Coordinates of N, CA, C and O in Angstrom, one line a residue:
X1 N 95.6 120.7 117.2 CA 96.2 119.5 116.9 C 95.5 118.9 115.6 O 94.3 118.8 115.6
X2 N 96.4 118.6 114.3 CA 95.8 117.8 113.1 C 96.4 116.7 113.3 O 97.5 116.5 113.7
X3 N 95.3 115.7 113.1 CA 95.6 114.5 113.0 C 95.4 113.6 111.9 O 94.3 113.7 111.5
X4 N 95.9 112.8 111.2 CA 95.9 111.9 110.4 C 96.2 110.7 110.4 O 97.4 110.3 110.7
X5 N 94.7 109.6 109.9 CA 95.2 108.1 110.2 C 95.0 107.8 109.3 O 94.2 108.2 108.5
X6 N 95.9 106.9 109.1 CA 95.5 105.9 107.7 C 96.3 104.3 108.2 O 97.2 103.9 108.9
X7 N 95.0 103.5 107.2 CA 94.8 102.2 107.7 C 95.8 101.5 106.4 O 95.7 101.9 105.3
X8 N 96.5 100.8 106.7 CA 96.8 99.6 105.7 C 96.5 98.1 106.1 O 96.0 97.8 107.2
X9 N 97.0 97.2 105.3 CA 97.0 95.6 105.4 C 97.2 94.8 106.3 O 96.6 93.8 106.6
X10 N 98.8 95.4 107.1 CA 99.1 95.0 107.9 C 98.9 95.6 109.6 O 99.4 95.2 110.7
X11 N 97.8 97.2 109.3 CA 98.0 97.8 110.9 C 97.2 98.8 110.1 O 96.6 98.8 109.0
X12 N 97.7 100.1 111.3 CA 97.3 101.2 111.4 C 98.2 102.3 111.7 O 99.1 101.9 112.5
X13 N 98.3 103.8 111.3 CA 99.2 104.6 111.8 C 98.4 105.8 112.5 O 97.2 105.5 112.6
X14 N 98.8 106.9 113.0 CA 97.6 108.2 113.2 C 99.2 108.7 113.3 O 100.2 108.1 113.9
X15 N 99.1 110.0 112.6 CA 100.1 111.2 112.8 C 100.0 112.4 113.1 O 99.1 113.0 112.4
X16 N 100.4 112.7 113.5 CA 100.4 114.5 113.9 C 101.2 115.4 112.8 O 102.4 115.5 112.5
X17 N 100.3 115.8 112.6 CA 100.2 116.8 111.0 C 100.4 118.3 111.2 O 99.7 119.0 111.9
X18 N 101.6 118.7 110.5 CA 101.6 120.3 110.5 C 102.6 120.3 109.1 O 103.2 119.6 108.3
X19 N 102.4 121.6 109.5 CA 103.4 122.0 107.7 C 104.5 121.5 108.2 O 104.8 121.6 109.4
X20 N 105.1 121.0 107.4 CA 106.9 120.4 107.3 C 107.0 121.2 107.2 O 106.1 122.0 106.9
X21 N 108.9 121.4 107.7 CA 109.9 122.0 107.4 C 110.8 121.5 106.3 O 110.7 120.4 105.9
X22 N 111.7 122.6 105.7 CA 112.5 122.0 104.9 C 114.1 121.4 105.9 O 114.0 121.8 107.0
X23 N 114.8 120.9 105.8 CA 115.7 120.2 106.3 C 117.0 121.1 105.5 O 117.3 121.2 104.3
X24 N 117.5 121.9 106.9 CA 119.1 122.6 106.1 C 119.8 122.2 107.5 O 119.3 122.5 108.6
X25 N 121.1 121.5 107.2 CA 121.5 121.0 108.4 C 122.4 121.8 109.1 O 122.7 121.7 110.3
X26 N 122.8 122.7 108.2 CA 123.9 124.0 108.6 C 123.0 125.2 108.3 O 123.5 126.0 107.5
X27 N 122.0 125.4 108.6 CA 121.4 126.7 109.1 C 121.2 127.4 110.5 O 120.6 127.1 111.5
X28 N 122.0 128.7 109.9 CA 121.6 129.6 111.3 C 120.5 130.7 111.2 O 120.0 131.7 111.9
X29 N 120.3 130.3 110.3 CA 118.8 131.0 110.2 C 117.2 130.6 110.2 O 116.9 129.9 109.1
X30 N 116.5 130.7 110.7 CA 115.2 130.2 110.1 C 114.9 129.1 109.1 O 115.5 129.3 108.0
X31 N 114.3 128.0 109.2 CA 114.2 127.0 108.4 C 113.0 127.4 107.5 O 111.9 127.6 108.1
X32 N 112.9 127.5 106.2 CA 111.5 127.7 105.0 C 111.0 126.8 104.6 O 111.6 125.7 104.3
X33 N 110.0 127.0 104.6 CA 108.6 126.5 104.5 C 109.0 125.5 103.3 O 110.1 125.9 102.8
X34 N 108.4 124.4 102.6 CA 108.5 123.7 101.5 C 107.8 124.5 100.4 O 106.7 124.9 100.7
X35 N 108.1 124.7 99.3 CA 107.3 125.6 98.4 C 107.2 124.2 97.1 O 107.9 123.1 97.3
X36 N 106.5 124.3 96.2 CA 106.4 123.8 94.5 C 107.4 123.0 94.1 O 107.4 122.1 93.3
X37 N 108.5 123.6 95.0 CA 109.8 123.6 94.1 C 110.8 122.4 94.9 O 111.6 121.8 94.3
X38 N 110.6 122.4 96.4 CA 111.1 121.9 97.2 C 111.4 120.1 96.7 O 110.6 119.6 96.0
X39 N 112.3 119.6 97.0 CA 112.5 118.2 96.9 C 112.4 117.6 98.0 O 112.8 117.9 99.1
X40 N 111.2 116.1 97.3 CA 111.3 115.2 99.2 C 112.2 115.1 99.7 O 111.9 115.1 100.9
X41 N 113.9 115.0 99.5 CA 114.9 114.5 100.2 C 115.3 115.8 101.4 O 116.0 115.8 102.4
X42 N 114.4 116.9 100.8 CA 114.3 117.7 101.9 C 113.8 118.6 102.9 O 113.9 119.8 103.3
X43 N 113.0 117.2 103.0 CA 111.4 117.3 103.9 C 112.4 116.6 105.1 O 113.5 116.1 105.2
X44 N 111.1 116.9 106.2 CA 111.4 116.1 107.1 C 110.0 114.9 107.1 O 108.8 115.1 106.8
X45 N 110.8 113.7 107.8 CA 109.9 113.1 107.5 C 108.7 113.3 109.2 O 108.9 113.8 110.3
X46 N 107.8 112.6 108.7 CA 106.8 112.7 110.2 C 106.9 111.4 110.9 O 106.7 110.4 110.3
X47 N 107.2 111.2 112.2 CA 106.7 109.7 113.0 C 105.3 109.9 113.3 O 104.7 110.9 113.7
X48 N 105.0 108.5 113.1 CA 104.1 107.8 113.2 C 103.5 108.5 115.2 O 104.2 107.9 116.1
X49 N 102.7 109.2 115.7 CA 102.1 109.5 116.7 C 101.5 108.2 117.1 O 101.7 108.1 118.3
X50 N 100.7 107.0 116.4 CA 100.5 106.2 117.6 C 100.3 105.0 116.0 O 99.8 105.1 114.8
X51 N 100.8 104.1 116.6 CA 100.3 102.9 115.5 C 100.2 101.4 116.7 O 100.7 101.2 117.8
X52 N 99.0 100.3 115.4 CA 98.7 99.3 115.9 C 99.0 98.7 114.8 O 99.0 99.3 113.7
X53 N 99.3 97.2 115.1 CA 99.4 96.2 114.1 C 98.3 95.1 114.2 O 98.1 94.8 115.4
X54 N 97.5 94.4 113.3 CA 96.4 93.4 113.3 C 97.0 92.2 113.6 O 98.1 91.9 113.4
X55 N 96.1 91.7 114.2 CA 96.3 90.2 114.6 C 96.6 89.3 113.0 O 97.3 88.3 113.0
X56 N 96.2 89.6 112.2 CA 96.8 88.8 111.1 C 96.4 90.1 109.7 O 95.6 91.0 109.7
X57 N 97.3 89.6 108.5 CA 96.7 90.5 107.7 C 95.5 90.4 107.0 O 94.7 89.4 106.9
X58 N 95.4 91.8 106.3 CA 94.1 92.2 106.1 C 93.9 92.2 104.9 O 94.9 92.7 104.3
X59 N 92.7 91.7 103.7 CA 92.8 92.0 102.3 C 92.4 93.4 102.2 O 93.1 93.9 101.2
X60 N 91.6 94.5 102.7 CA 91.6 95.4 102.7 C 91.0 96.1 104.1 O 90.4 95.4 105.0
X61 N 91.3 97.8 104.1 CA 91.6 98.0 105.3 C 91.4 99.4 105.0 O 92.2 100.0 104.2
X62 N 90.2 100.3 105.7 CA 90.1 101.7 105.9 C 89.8 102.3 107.5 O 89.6 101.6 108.5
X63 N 90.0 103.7 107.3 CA 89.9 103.7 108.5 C 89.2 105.3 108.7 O 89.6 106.0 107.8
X64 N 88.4 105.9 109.4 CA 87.8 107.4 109.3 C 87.6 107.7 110.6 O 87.4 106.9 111.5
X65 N 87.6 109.0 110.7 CA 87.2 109.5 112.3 C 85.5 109.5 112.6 O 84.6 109.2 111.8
X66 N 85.4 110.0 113.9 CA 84.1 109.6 114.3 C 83.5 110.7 115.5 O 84.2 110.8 116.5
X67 N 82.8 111.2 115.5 CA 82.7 112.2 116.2 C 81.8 112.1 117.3 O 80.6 112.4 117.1
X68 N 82.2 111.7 118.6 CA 81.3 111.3 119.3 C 81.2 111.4 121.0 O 80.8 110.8 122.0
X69 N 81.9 112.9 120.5 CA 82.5 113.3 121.9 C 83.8 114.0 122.0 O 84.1 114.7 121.0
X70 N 84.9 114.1 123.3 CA 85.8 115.1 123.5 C 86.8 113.8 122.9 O 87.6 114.1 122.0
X71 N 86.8 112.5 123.2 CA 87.5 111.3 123.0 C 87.7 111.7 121.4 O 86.9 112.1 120.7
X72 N 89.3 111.3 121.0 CA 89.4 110.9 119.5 C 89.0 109.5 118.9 O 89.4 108.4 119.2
X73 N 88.2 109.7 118.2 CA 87.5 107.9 118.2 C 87.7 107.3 116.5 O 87.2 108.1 115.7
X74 N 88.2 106.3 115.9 CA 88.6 106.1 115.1 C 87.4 104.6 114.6 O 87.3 103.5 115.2
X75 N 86.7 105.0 113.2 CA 86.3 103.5 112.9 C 87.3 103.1 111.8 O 88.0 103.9 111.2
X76 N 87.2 101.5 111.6 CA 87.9 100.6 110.9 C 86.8 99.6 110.1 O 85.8 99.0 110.5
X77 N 87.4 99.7 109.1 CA 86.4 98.3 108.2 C 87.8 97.8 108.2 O 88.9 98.3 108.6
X78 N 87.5 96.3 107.7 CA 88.7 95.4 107.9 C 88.1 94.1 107.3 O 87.2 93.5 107.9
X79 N 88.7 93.7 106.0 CA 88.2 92.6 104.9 C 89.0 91.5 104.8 O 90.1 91.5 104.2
X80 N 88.3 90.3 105.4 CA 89.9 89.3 105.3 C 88.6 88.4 104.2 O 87.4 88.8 104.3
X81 N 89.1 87.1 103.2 CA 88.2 86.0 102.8 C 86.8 87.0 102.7 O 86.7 88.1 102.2
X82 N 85.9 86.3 103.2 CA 84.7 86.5 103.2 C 83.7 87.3 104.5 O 82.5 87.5 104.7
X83 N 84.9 87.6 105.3 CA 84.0 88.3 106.4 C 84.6 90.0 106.5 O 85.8 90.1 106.0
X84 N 84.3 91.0 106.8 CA 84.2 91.8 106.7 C 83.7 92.2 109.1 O 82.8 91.7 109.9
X85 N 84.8 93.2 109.4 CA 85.1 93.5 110.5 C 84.9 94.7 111.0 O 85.8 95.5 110.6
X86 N 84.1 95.3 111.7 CA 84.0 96.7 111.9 C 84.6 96.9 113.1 O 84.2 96.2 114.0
X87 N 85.5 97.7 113.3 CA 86.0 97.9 114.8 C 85.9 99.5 115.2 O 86.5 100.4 114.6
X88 N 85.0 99.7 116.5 CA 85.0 101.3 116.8 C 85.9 101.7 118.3 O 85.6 101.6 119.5
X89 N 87.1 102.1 117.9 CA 88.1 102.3 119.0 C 88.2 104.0 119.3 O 87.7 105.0 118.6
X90 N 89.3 104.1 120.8 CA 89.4 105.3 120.7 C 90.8 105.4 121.4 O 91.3 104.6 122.1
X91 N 91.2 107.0 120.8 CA 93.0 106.6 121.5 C 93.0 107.8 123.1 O 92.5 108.8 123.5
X92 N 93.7 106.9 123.4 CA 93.9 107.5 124.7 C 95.5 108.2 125.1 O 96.6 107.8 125.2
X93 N 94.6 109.7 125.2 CA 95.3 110.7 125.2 C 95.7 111.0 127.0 O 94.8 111.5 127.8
X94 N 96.9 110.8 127.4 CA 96.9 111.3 128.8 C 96.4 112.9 129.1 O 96.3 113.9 128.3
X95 N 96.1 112.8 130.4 CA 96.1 114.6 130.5 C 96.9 115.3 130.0 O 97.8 114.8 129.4
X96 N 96.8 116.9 130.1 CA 98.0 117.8 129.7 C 99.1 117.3 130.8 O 98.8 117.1 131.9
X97 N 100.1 117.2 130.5 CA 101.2 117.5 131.1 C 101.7 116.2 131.9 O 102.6 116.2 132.7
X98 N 100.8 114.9 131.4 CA 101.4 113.5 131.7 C 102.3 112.7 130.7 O 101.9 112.6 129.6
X99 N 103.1 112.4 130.9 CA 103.7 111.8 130.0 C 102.8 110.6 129.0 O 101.6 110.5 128.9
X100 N 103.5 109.9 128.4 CA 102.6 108.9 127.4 C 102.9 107.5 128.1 O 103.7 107.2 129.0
X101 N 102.3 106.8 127.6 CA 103.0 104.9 128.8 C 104.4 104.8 128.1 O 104.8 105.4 127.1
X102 N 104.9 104.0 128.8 CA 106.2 103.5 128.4 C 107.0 103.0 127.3 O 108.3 102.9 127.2
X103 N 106.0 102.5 126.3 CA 106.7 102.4 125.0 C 106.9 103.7 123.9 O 107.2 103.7 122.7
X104 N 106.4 105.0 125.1 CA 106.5 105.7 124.2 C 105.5 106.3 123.1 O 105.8 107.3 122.4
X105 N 104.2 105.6 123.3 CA 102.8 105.8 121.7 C 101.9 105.5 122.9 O 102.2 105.2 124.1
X106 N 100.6 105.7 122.2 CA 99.4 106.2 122.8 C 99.2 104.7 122.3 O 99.8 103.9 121.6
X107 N 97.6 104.8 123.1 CA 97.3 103.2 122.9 C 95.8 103.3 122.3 O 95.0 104.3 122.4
X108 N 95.7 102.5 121.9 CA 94.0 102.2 121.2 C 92.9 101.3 121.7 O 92.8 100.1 121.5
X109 N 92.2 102.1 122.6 CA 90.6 101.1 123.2 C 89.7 100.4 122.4 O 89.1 101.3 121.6
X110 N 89.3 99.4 122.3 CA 88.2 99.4 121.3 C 87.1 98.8 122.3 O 87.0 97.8 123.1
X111 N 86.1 100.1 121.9 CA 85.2 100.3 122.2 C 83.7 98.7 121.8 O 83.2 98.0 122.7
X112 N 83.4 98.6 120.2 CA 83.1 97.6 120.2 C 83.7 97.1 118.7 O 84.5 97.6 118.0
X113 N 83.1 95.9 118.6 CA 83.5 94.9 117.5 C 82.7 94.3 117.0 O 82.0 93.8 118.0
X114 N 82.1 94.0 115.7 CA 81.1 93.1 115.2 C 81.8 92.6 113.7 O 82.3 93.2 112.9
X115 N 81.6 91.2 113.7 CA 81.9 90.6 112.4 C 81.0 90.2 111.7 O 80.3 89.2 112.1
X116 N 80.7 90.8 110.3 CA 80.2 89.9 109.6 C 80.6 89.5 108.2 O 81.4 90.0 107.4
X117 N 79.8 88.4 108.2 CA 80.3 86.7 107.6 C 79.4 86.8 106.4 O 78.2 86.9 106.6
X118 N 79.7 86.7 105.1 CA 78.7 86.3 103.8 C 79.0 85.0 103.4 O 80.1 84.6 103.1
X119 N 77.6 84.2 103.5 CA 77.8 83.1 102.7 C 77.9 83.3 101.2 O 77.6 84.3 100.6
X120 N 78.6 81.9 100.6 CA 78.7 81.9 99.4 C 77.8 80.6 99.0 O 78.3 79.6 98.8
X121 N 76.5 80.8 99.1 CA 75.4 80.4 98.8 C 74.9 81.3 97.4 O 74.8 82.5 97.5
X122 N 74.6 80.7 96.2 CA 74.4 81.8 95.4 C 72.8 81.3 95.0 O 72.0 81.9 94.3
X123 N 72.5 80.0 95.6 CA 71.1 79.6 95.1 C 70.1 80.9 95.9 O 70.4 81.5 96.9
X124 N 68.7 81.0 94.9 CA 67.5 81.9 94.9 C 66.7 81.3 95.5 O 66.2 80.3 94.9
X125 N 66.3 81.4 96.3 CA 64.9 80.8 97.2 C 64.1 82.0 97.0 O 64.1 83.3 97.1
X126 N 62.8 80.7 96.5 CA 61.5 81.6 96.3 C 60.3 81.0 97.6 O 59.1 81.5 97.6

């Protein structure tokens, strides 16, 4: 399984990554691989494997994997104003051969959370 997440402003996505296909809607043969030459209009596109949206938006927003076990575990920085948000979650994968919960996406634990806060004090204390 490849996985790919990527964080924006307003959330989060994680996808399930493999080579596209090209899209021929009247093929009875074998669908080819995307080459150099291929045009996006005929790609397929990918859904979104599991996404979250933030409680409010974000001025900036990353997100990287974390290796800390069999669990997929995902960190987040998260910059609103002047504080700055670390969040360490992990997605929860059913067993083989369980279905997923009912809306259909996997869900995201978070493990922990810490905020920190920068004053804008710029005086020098000696």
């Amino acid at each position: 399984m490849l996985l790919f997440a990527a964080a924006f402003t307003h959330g989060m996505a994680v996808y399930h990554v493999s080579l596209s296909l090209v899209k021929d809607d009247n093929a009875t043969k074998p669908i080819p691989r995307p080459t150099a030459l291929t045009q996006l209009s005929q790609t397929v596109l990918l859904p979104s494997f599991m996404a979250a949206r933030w409680a409010c938006p974000m001025e900036k927003a990353s997100v990287s994997w974390v290796d800390i076990g069999p669990d997929l575990c995902l960190s987040f920085l998260l910059k609103k104003e002047t504080a700055v948000k670390t969040v360490l979650g992990v997605i929860n994968l059913p067993l083989y051969g369980v279905s997923e919960d009912d809306n259909g996406a996997y869900s995201l634990t978070v493990l922990a959370s810490t905020v920190l806060s920068a004053s804008v004090d710029n005086s020098i204390h000696r």
